[in-house]
Structures are given as C-alpha cells and as structure tokens.
Coordinates of C-alpha atoms in Angstrom, one line a residue:
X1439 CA 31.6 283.2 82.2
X1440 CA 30.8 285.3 85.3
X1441 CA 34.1 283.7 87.3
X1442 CA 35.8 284.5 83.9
X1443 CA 34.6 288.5 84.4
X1444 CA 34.6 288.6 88.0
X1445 CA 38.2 287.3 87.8
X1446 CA 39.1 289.7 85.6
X1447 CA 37.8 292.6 87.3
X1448 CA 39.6 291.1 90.5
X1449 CA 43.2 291.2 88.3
X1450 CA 42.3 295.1 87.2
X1451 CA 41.4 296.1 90.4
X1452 CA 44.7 294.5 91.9
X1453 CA 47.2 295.6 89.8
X1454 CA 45.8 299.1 89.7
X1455 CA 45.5 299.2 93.6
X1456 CA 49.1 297.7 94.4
X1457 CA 51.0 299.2 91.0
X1458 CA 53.3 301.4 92.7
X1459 CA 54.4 298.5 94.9
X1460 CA 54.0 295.7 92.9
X1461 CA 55.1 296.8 89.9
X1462 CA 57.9 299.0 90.5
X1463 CA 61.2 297.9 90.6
X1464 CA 64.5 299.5 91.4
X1465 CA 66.8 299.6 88.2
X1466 CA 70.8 300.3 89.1
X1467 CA 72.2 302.8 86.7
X1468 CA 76.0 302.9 86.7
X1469 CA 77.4 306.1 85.2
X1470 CA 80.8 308.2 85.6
X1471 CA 81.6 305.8 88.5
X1472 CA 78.4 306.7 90.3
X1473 CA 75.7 304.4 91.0
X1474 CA 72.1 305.9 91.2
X1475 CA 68.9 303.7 91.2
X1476 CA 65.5 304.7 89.4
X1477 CA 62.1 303.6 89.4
X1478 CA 60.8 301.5 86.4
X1479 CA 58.2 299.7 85.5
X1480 CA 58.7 295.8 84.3
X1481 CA 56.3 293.6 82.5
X1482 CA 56.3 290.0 81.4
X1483 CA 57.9 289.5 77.6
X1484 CA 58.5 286.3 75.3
X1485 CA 61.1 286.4 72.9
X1486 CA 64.4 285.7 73.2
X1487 CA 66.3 287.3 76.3
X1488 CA 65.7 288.0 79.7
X1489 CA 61.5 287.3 80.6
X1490 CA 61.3 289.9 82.2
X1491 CA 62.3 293.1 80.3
X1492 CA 62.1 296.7 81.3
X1493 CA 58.8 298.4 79.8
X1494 CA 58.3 302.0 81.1
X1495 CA 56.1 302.7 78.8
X1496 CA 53.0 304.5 81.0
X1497 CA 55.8 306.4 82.7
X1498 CA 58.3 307.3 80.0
X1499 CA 58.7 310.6 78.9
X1500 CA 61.5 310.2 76.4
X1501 CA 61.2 311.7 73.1
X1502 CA 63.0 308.5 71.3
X1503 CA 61.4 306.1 69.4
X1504 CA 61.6 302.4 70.6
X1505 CA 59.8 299.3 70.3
X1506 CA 57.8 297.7 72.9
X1507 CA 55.5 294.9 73.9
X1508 CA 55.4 291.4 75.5
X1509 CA 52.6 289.4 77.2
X1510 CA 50.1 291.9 79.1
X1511 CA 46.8 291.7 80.8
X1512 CA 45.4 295.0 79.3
X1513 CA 42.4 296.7 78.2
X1514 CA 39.4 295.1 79.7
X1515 CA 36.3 295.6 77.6
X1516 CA 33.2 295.2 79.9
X1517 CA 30.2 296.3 78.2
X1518 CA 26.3 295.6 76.2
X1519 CA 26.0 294.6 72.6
X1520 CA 23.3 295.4 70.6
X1521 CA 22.1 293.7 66.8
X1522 CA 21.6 296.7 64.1
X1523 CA 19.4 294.7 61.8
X1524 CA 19.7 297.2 58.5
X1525 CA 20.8 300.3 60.4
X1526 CA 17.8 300.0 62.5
X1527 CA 17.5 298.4 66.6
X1528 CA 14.3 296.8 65.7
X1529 CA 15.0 293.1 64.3
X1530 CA 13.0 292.5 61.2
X1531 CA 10.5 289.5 60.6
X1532 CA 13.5 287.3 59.5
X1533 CA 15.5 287.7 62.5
X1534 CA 12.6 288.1 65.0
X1535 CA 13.8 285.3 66.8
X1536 CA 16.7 286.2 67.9
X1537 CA 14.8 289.0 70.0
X1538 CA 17.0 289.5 72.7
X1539 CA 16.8 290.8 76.4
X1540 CA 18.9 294.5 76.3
X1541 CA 20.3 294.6 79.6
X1542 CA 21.8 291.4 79.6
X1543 CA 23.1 291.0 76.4
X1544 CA 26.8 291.7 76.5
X1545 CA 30.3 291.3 75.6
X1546 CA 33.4 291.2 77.2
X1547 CA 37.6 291.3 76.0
X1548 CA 40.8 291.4 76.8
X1549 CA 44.5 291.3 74.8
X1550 CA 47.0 289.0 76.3
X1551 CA 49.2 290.4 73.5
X1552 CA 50.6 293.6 72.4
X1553 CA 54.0 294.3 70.1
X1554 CA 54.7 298.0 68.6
X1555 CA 56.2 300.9 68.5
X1556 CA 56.4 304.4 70.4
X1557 CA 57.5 307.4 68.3
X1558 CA 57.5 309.5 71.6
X1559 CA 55.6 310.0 74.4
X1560 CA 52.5 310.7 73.6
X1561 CA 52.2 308.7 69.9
X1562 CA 52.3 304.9 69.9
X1563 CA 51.2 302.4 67.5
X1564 CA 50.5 298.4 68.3
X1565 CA 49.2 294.4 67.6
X1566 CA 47.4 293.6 70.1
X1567 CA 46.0 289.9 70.4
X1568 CA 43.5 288.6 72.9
X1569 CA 39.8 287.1 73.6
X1570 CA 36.4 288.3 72.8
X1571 CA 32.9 287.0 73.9
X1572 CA 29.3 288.5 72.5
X1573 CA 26.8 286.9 74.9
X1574 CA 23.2 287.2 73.5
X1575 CA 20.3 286.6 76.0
X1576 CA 17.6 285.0 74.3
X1577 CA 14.0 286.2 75.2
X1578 CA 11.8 283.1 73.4
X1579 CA 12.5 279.5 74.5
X1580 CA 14.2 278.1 71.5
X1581 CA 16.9 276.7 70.6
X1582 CA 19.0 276.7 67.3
X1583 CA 19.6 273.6 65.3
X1584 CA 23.2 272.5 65.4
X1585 CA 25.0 271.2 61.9
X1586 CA 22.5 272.4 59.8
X1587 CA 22.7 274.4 56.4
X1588 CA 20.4 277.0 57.4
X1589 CA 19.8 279.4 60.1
X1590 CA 16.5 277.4 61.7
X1591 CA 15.3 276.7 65.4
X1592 CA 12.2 274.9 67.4
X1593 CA 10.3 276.2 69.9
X1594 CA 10.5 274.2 73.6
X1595 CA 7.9 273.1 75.6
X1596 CA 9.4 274.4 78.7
X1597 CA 10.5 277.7 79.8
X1598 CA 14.3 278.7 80.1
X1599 CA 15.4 281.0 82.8
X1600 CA 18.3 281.4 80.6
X1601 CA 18.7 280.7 77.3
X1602 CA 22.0 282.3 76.4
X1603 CA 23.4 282.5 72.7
X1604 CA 26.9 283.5 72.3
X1605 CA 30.3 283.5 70.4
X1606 CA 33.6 283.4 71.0
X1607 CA 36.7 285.4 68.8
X1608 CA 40.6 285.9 69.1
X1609 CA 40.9 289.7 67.8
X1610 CA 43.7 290.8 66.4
X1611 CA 43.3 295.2 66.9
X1612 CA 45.9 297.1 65.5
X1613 CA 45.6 300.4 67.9
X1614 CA 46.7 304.0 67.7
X1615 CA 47.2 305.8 70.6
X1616 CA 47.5 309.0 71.5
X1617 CA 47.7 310.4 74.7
X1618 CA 48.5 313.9 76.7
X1619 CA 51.6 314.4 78.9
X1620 CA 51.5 313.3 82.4
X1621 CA 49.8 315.2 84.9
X1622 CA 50.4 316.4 88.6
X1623 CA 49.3 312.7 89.3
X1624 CA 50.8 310.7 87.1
X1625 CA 47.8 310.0 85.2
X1626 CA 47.4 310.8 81.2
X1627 CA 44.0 311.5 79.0
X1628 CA 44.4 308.6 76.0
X1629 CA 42.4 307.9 72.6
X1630 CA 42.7 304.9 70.9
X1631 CA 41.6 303.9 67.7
X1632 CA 42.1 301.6 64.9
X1633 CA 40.5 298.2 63.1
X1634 CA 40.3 294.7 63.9
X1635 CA 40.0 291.5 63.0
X1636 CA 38.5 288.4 64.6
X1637 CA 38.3 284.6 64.2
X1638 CA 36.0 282.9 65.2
X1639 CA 36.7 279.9 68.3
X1640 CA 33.1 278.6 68.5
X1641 CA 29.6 279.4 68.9
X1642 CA 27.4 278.6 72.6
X1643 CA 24.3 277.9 73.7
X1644 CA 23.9 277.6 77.4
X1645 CA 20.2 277.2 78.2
X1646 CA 18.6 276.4 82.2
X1647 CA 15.4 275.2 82.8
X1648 CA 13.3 273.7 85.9
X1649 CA 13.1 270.5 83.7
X1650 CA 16.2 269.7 82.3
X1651 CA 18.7 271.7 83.9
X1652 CA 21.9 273.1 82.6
X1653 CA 22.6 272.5 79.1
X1654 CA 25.6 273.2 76.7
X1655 CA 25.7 273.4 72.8
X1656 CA 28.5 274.0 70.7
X1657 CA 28.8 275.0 66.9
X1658 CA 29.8 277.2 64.4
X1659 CA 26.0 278.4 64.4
X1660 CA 26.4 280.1 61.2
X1661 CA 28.7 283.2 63.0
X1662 CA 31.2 284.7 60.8
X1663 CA 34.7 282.6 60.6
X1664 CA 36.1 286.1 60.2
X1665 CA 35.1 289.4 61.2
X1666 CA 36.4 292.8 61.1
X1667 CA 35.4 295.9 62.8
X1668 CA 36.8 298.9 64.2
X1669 CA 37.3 300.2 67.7
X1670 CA 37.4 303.4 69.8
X1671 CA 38.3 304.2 73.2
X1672 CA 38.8 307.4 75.8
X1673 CA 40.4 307.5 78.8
X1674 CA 42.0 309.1 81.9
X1675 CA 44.7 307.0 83.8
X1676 CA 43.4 303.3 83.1
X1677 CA 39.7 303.5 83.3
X1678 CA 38.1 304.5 79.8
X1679 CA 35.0 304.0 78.0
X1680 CA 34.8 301.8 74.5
X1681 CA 32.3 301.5 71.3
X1682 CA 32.9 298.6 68.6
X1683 CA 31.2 298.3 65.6
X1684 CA 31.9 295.0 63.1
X1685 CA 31.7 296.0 59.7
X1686 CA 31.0 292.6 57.7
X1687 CA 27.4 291.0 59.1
X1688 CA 27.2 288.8 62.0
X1689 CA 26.3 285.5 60.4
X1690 CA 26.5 284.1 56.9
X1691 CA 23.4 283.2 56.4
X1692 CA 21.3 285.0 53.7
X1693 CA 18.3 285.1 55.3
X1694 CA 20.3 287.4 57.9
X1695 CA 21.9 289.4 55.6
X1696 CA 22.4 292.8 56.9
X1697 CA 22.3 291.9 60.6
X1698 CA 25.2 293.1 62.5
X1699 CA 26.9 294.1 65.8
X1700 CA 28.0 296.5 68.3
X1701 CA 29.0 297.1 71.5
X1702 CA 30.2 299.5 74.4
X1703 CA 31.1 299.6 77.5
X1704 CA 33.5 300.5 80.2
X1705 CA 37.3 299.6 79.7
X1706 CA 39.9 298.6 82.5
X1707 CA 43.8 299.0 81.8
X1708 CA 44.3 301.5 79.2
X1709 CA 48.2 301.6 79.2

C-alpha cells in the first residue's frame, strides 16, 4: 500500500512539474490558406477513433458545450478516516474493538475514469470511475474471524506492531464542477461536488508481529457490498482539499448498526 501511495504521489508530482512540456502538443490549424499552430492539451481516450484525442479541457475557454472524457489519472484523495459510531467519535461498547489508532487510519483514491459534459467554461458535469482504500489501524491485538455469520474476533497472545484492517471499493462519483475563469497564471479556483457509489472488491487484514511475521487475510468481513456517499472538494490549480461521508453504515452487521465512515484529506489533480 505505501509503494501504491508513494507511486502515486511520484505520478502527481511529475505530471504537474513537466505539464507544460509534457503535455502540450502543437496542433496545426489550416484556415483561409494559412497555417497557424496552437497549444493544446492531449489525454489518453478509449473509444473508437484516434487514442489519443484532443482534451483542452483545463485550458479551454470556449463558451460551447461539448463532451469530454477518456482514461485519466486524476484527483488523488490522500487523507484520515474516522468511524462516527451514532453521530458520535467515541465507539460504543459493541464496537469497542475496532478502537482504532487516529493518525494512522486512512484512506486513499483515485479515478482512472471520467466521461461528461462541459456546458462552458466554468460548469462541467462527469462519471468518474476509479479505486478507493479505507485503511483502519487496529489498536488491540485481535484479529476478526473470516467466513463467519457474525461480526466476532479473538484476542492473540502476541503483540502486533501492525494490525491493519481495511477495504477496498471501485467508486463510481458523479461530480459537479464549477470553477472561476483563469487567472494571470493559468490556474483556476474549483468546487466539486456530488454522490457516489462504491462496490465493494474485498476486505484485508495485514497483521506483523515479532512471532509470526507478516500475515494476510482476505474476506468480505461483513463491509458493505455497496455503499453510497457523497463528496466535496476545493481547490486552486490542482492541489485541493476533500471530505467524504458514506451515508448507508459501514458493515451489515446488526450489532454495528449505525456505525459509519468518513474521511478528508488533501487532493492531487483537480482538473
């Protein structure tokens, strides 16, 4: 998970540092028997047609609607999550032991995916589709029973150095974004909003100890097969700052009715 994030961060950082270079191409225009060349941003697409297919969209100031979208690497969701047990932070006596360490309890996203449609310049509406990880950092050495009908764990006679809890979602958003025109330096003020939905890829537990090592777990662990929450972000140029709260409770078990999640962060690649 950390190569995951630290190659992620690597990507961000990259394309923002080298964007005017890397990403700019030189577009020939032929008009009234005169050939002029303009700047234009290009990003990857699937569909039928060319792959690769003229964007423009963070540099566009047209005042025509159009559609756009393709395959991205965009908004990068770096951030804490926190459990609202019953609209409190305090966990109550059924879910006591999934007390959790704060600062190293996270999450972290990313869409792959986006198809929509621009009204103008500073109005745009979008799918997008990508990956999202809750990683819960267990403070009590326990571990939760696989295949079982109800939300139960044992204690362990040794002591983790990690014992890490987490799931794994594809989210679906579908964003609103507004933003202002551009300024001096090319760079915009954006707020997005708008609900999503998630399904679920598979529940973790990664647990480290002196005595046995590294160990890996995998099952549904009574998350959610679908969740649905709602998301907002604000931004200057492509660094922003994100919340997320999920609506429908984190697990289905009864016993943890009422339990659920949010998170927020910093975001990478607001386009």
């Amino acid at each position: 998970m950390k190569r995951l994030i630290f190659t992620a961060l690597m990507v961000g950082g990259l394309a923002s540092a080298f964007a005017p270079s890397a990403f700019a191409q030189q577009d020939t225009v032929v008009k009234d028997s005169v050939v002029t060349k303009k700047k234009a941003k290009y990003n990857l697409t699937i569909g039928g047609g060319n792959l690769i297919t003229k964007i423009g969209d963070s540099t566009d100031n047209s005042k025509k609607g159009r559609f756009v979208g393709g395959v991205t690497f965009t908004r990068v969701d770096l951030g804490f999550s926190r459990l609202i047990d019953n609209g409190s932070f305090n966990l109550s006596p059924n879910n006591e032991f999934l007390d959790y360490k704060g600062g190293k309890t996270s999450t972290f996203s990313f869409d792959v995916l986006q198809f929509g449609y621009r009204f103008n310049s500073n109005f745009k509406v979008y799918v997008g589709g990508g990956f999202d990880w809750t990683l819960i950092r267990l403070r009590k050495d326990i571990t939760i029973a696989k295949n079982s009908s109800e939300f139960v764990y044992t204690e362990q006679p040794v002591q983790f150095s990690k014992n890490r809890f987490s799931s794994s979602y594809v989210h679906i958003p579908l964003n609103f974004e507004f933003r202002t025109n551009q300024s001096s330096k090319g760079k915009r003020f954006y707020v997005v909003l708008g609900p999503e939905v998630g399904f679920l890829l598979n529940g973790k537990i990664k647990q480290v100890s002196d005595e046995r090592g590294k160990e890996k777990q995998y099952d549904s662990y009574h998350f959610q097969s679908v969740r649905y929450g709602g998301t907002v972000r604000i931004g200057y140029g492509g660094l922003g700052l994100f919340t997320k709260y999920y609506f429908n409770d984190m697990f289905t078990t009864t016993q943890q009715a009422g339990l659920k999640n949010m998170s927020f962060g910093v975001t990478f690649g607001l386009n």
